[in-house]
mmCIF file of C-alpha atoms and ligand atoms in Angstrom:
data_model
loop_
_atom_site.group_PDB
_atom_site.id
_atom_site.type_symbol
_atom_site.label_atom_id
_atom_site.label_comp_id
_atom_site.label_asym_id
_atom_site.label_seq_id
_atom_site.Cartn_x
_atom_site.Cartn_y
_atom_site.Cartn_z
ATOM 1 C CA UNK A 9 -222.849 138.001 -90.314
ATOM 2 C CA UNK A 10 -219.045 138.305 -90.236
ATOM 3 C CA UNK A 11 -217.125 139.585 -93.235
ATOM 4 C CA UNK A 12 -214.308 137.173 -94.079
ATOM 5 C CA UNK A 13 -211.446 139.371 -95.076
ATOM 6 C CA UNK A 14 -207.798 137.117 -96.107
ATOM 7 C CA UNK A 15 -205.021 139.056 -96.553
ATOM 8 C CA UNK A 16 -201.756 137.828 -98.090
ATOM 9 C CA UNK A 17 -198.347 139.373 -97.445
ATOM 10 C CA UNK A 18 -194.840 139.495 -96.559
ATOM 11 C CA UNK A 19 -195.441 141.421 -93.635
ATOM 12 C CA UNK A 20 -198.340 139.901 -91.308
ATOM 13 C CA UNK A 21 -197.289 141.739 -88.050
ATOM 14 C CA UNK A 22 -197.403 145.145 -89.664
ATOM 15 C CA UNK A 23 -201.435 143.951 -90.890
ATOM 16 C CA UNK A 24 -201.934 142.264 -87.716
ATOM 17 C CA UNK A 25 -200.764 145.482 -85.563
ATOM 18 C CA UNK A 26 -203.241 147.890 -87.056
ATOM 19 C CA UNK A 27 -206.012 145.385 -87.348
ATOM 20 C CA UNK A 28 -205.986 144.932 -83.418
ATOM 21 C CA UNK A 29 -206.324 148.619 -82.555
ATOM 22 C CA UNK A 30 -209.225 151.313 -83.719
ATOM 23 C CA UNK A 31 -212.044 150.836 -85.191
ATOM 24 C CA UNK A 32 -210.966 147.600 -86.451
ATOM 25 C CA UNK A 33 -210.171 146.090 -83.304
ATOM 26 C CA UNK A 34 -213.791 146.680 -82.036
ATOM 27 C CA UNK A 35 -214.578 145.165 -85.105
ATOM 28 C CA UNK A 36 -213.195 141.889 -84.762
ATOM 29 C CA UNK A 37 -213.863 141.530 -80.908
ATOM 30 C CA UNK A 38 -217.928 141.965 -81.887
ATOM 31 C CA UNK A 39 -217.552 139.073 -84.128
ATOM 32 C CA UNK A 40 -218.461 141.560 -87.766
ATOM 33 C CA UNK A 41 -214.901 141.112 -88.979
ATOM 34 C CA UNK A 42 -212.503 138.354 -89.381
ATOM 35 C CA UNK A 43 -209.439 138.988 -91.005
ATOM 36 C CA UNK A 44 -206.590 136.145 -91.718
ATOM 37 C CA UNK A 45 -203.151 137.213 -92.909
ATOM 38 C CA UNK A 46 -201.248 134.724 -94.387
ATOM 39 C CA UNK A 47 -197.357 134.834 -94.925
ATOM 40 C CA UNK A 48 -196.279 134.936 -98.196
ATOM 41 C CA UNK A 49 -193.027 133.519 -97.353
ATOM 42 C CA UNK A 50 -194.259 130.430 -95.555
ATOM 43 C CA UNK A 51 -195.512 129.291 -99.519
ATOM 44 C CA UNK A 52 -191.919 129.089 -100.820
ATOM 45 C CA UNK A 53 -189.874 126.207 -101.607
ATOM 46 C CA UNK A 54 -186.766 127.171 -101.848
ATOM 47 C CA UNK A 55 -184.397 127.384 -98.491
ATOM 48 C CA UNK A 56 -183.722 131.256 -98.695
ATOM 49 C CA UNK A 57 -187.852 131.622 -99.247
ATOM 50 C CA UNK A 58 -187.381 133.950 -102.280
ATOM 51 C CA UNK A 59 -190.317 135.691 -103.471
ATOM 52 C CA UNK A 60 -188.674 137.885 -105.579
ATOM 53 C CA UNK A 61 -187.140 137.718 -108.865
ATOM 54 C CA UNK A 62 -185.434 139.831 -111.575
ATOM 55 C CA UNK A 63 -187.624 140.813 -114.411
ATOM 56 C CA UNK A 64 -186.925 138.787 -118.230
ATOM 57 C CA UNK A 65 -186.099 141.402 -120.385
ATOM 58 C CA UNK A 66 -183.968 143.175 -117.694
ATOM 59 C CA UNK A 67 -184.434 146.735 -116.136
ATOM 60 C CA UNK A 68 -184.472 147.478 -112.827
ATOM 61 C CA UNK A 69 -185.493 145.894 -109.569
ATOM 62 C CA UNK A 70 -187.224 142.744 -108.860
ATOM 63 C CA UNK A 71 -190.846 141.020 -109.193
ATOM 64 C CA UNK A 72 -192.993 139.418 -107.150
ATOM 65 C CA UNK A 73 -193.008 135.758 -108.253
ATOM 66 C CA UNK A 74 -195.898 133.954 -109.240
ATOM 67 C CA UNK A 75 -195.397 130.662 -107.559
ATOM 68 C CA UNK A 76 -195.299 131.144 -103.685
ATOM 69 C CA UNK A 77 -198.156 133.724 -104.700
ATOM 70 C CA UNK A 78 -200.027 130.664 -106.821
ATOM 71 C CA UNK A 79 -199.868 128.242 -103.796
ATOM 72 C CA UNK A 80 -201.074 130.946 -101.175
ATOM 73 C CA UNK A 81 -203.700 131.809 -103.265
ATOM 74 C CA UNK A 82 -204.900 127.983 -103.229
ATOM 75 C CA UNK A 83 -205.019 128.082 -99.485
ATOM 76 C CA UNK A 84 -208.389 127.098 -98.093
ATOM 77 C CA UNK A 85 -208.603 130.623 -96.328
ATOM 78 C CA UNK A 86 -208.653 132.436 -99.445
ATOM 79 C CA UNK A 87 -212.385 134.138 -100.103
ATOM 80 C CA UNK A 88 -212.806 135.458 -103.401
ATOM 81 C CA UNK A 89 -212.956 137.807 -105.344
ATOM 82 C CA UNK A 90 -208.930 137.883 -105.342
ATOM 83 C CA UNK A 91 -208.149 141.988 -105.245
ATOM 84 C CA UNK A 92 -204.471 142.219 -106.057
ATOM 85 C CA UNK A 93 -203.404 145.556 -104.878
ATOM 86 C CA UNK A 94 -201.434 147.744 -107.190
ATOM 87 C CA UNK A 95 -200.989 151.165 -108.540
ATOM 88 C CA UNK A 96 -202.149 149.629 -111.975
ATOM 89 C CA UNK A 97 -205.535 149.040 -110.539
ATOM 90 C CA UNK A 98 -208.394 150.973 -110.856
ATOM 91 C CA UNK A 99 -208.634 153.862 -108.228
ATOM 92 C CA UNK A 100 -210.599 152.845 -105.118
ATOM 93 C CA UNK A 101 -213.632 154.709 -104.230
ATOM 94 C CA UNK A 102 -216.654 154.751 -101.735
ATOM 95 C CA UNK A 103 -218.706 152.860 -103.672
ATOM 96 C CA UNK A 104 -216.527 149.969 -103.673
ATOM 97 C CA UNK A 105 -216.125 150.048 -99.852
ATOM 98 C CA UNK A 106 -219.839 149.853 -99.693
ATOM 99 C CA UNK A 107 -219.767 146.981 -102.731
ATOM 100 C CA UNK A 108 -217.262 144.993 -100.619
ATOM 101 C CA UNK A 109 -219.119 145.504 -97.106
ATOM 102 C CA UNK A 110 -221.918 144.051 -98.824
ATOM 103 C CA UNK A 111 -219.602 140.421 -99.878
ATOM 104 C CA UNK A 112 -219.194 137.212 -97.580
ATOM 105 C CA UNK A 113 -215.457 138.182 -97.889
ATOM 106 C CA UNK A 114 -212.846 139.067 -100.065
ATOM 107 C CA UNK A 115 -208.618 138.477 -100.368
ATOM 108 C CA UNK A 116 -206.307 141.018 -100.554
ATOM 109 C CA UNK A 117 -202.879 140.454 -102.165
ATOM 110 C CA UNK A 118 -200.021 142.716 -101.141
ATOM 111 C CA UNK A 119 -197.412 143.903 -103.691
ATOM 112 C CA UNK A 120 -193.940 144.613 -103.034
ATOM 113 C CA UNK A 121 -190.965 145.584 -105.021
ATOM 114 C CA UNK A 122 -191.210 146.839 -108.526
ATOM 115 C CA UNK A 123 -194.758 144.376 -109.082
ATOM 116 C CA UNK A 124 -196.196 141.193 -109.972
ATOM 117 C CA UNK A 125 -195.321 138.982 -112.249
ATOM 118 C CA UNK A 126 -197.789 139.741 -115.426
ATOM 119 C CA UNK A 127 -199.913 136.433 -114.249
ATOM 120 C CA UNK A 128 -200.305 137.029 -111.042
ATOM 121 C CA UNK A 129 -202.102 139.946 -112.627
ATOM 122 C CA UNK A 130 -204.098 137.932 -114.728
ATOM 123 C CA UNK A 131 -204.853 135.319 -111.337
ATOM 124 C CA UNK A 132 -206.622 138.290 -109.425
ATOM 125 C CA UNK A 133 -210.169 138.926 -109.799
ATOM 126 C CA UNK A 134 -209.297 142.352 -109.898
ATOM 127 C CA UNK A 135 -206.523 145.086 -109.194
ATOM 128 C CA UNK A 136 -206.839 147.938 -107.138
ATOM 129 C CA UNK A 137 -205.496 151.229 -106.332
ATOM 130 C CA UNK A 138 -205.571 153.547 -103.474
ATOM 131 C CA UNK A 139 -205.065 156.760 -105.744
ATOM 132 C CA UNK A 140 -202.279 158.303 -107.887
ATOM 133 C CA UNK A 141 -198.779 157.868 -106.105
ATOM 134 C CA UNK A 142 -196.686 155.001 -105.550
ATOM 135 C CA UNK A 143 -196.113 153.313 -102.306
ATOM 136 C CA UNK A 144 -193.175 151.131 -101.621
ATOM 137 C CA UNK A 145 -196.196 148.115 -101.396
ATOM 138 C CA UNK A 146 -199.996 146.887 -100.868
ATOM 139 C CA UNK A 147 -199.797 146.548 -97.300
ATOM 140 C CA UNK A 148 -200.945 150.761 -96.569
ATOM 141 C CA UNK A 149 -203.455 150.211 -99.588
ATOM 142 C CA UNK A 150 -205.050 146.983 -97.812
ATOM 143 C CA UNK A 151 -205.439 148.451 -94.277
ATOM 144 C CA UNK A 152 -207.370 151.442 -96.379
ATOM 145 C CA UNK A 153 -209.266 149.225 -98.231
ATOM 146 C CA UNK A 154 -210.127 147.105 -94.822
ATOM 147 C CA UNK A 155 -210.966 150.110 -92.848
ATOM 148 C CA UNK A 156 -212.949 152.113 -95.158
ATOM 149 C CA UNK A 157 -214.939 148.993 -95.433
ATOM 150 C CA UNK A 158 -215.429 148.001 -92.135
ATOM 151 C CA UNK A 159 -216.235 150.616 -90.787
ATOM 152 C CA UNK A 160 -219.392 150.473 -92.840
ATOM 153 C CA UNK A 161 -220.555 147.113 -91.316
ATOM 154 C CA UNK A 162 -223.572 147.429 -89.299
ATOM 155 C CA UNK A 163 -222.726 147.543 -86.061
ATOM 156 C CA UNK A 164 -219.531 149.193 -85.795
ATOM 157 C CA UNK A 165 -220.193 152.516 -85.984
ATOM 158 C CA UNK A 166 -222.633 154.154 -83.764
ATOM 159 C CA UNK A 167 -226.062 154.848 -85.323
ATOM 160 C CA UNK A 168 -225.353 158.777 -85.212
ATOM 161 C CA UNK A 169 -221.728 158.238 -87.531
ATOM 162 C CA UNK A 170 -223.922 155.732 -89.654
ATOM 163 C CA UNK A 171 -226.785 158.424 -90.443
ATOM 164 C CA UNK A 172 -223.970 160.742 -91.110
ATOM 165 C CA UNK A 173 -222.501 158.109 -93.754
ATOM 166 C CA UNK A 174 -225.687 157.887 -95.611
ATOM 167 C CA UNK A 175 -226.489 161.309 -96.207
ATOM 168 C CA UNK A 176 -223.064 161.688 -98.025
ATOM 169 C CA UNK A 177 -223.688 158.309 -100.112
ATOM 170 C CA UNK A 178 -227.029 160.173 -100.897
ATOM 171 C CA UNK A 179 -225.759 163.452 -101.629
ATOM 172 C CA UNK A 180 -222.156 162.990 -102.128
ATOM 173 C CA UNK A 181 -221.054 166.372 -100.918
ATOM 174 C CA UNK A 182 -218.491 167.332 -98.687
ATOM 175 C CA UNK A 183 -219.060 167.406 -94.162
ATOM 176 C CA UNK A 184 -220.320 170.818 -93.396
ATOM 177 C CA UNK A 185 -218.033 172.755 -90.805
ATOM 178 C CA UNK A 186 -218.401 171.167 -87.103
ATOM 179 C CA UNK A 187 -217.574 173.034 -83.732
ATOM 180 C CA UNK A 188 -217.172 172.366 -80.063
ATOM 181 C CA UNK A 189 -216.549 174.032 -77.113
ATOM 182 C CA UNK A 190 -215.209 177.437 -76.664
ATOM 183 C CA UNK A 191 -217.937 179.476 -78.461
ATOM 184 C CA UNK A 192 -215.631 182.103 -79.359
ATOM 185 C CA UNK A 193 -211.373 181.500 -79.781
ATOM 186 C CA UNK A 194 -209.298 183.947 -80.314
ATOM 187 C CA UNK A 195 -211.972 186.358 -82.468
ATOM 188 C CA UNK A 196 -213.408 183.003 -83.570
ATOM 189 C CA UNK A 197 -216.833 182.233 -82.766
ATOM 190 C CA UNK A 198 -219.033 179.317 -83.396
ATOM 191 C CA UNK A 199 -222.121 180.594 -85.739
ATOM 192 C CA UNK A 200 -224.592 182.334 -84.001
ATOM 193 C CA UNK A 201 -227.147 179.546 -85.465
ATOM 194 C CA UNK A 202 -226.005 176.663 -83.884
ATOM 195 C CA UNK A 203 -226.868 178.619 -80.898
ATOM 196 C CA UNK A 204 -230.027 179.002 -81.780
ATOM 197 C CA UNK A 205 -231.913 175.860 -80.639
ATOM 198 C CA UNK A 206 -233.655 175.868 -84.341
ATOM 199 C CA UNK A 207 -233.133 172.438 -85.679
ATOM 200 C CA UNK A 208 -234.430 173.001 -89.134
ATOM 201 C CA UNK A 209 -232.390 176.321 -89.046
ATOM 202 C CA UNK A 210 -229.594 174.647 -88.062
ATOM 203 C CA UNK A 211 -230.390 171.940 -91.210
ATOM 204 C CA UNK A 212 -230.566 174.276 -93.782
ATOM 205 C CA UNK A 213 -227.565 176.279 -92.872
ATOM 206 C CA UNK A 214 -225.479 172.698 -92.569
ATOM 207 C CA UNK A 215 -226.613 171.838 -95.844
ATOM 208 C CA UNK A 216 -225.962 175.434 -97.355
ATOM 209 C CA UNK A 217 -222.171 174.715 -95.890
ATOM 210 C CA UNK A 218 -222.226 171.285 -97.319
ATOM 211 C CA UNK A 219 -223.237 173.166 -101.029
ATOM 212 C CA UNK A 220 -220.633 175.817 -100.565
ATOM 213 C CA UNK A 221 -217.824 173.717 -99.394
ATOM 214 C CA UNK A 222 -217.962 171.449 -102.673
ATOM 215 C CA UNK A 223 -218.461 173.736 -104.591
ATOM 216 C CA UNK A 224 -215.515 175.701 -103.505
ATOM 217 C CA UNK A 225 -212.708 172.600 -102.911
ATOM 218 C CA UNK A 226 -214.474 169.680 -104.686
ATOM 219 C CA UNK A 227 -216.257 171.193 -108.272
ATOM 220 C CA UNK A 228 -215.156 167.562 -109.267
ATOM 221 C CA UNK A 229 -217.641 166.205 -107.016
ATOM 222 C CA UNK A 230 -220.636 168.687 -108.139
ATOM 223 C CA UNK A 231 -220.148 167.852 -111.638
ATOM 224 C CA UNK A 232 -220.228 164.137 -110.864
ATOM 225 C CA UNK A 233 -223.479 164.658 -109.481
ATOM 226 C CA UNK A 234 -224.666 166.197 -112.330
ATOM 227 C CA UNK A 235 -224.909 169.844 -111.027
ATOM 228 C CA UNK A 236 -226.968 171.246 -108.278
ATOM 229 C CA UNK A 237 -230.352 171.913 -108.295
ATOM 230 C CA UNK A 238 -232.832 175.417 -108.776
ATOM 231 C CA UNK A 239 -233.477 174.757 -105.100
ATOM 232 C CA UNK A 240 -229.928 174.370 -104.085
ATOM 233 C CA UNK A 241 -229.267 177.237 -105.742
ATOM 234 C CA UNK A 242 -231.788 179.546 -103.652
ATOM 235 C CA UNK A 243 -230.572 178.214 -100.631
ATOM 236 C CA UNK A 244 -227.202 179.429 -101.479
ATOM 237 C CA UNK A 245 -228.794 183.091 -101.983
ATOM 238 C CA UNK A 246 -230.133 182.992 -98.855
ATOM 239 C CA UNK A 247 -227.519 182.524 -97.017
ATOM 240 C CA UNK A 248 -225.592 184.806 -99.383
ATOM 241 C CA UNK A 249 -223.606 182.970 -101.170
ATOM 242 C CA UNK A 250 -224.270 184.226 -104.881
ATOM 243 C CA UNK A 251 -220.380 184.750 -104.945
ATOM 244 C CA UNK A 252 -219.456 181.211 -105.524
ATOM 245 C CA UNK A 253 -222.344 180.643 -107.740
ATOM 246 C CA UNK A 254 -221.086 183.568 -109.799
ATOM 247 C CA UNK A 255 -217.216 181.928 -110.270
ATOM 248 C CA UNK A 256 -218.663 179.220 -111.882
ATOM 249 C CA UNK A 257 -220.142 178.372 -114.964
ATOM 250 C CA UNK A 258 -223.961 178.327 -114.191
ATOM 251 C CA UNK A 259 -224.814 176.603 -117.354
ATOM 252 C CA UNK A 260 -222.810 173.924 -116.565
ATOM 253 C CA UNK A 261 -223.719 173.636 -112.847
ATOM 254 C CA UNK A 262 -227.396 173.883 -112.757
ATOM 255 C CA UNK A 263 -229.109 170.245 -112.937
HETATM 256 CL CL1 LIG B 73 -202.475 149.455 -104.124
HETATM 257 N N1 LIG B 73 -199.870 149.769 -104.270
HETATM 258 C C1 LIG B 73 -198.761 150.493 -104.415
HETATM 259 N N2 LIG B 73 -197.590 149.893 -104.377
HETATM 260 N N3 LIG B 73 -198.785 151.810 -104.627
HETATM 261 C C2 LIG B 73 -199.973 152.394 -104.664
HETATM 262 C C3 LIG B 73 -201.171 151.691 -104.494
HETATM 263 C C4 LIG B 73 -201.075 150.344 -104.308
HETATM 264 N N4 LIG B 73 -202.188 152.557 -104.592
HETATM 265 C C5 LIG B 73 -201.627 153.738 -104.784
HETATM 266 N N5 LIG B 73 -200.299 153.654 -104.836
#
């Protein structure tokens, strides 16, 4: 099945640039992906095709008007739900790829300048956000949204990358440290286990990294998953790695 992705913006070479190379690309050429980017300006009616407008009330810069975005939103291309994409929205995560890899399709509306008109707010099915900063417009925030989505159709990853991606929807901690060739750089060397031709070794020491590393840059992420577990915990000693265990509050880590 192909995923029907419309996107809607003032800049359709800039979408259609990225969408032709990477992961993307591949993508669209197996037939899991078709994207159509509309021009916002070809849905104007004035000769200047304005899409922008001062705001009542006055203060600085200018709003996206609702009319050309109205009339390209009643174009027979558009899929909904209608995502409007703005820092207002709520912050894009994961699960929401997954959620929208799982849809016929979807539309993506691009802000630019200060941001919409209150009721083009009130048109989309919802708003989203790619995190907390401002960009100069959607267009960034819609190539993340398409990608991190894509990428999770069946058939566009390998089956090794797509393994990968559900053991971190399942456990929702962070990659454990990877290496390649040289074994040793510059004092550096590669852990003696993945040497070691033990596979369930080699496991429990990934996963002990996996433990370690969220716990150490992510404690967000632990909590959110409600602690880690008695046996997660032993692993850790074995390896150990009773230090980071100790920094924390164990009461509030143990599940
Ligand atoms: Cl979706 N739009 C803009 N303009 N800025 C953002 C954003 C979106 N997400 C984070 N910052």
């Amino acid at each position: 099945m192909t995923l029907r992705v419309t996107v809607v913006t003032i800049f359709p070479k800039l979408i259609e640039q990225y969408l032709n190379s990477s992961v993307l690309g591949r993508a669209t050429q197996r037939a899991l992906l078709d994207v159509t980017v509309l021009d916002l300006r070809s849905y104007t009616d004035d000769p200047r095709r304005s899409i922008d407008d001062s705001p009542y009330g006055g203060g600085p810069g200018m709003l996206m008007m609702p009319e050309p975005v109205f009339r390209a939103l009643a174009d027979p291309h558009v899929v909904r739900p209608t995502i409007g994409l703005s820092p207002i929205g709520a912050t894009f995560r994961q699960s929401d790829a997954v959620a929208l890899s799982q849809l016929d399709g979807f539309t993506l509306l691009c802000g630019r300048y200060e941001g919409f008109d209150a009721r083009i707010e009130e048109a989309c099915d919802r708003l989203i956000s790619i995190g907390d900063f401002v960009l100069a417009g959607g267009e960034l925030a819609a190539l993340v949204v398409i990608e991190a989505t894509a990428r999770l159709l069946n058939g566009v990853l390998g089956n090794e990358e797509s393994a990968r991606e559900e053991s971190f929807a399942m456990d929702r901690l962070l990659e454990h440290p990877q290496y390649t060739r040289p074994r040793v750089l510059g004092g550096h060397e590669v852990p003696e286990v993945l040497l070691s031709g033990d596979h369930e070794e080699v496991d429990r020491w990934r996963y002990a990294q996996r433990l370690l590393r969220t716990l150490e840059r992510r404690p967000d992420l632990i909590e959110a998953r409600g602690g880690i577990s008695r046996e997660e915990v032993e692993l850790l000693h074995r390896y150990g790695y009773d230090e980071v265990l100790q920094t924390m509050n164990k009461e509030r880590f143990e599940r």
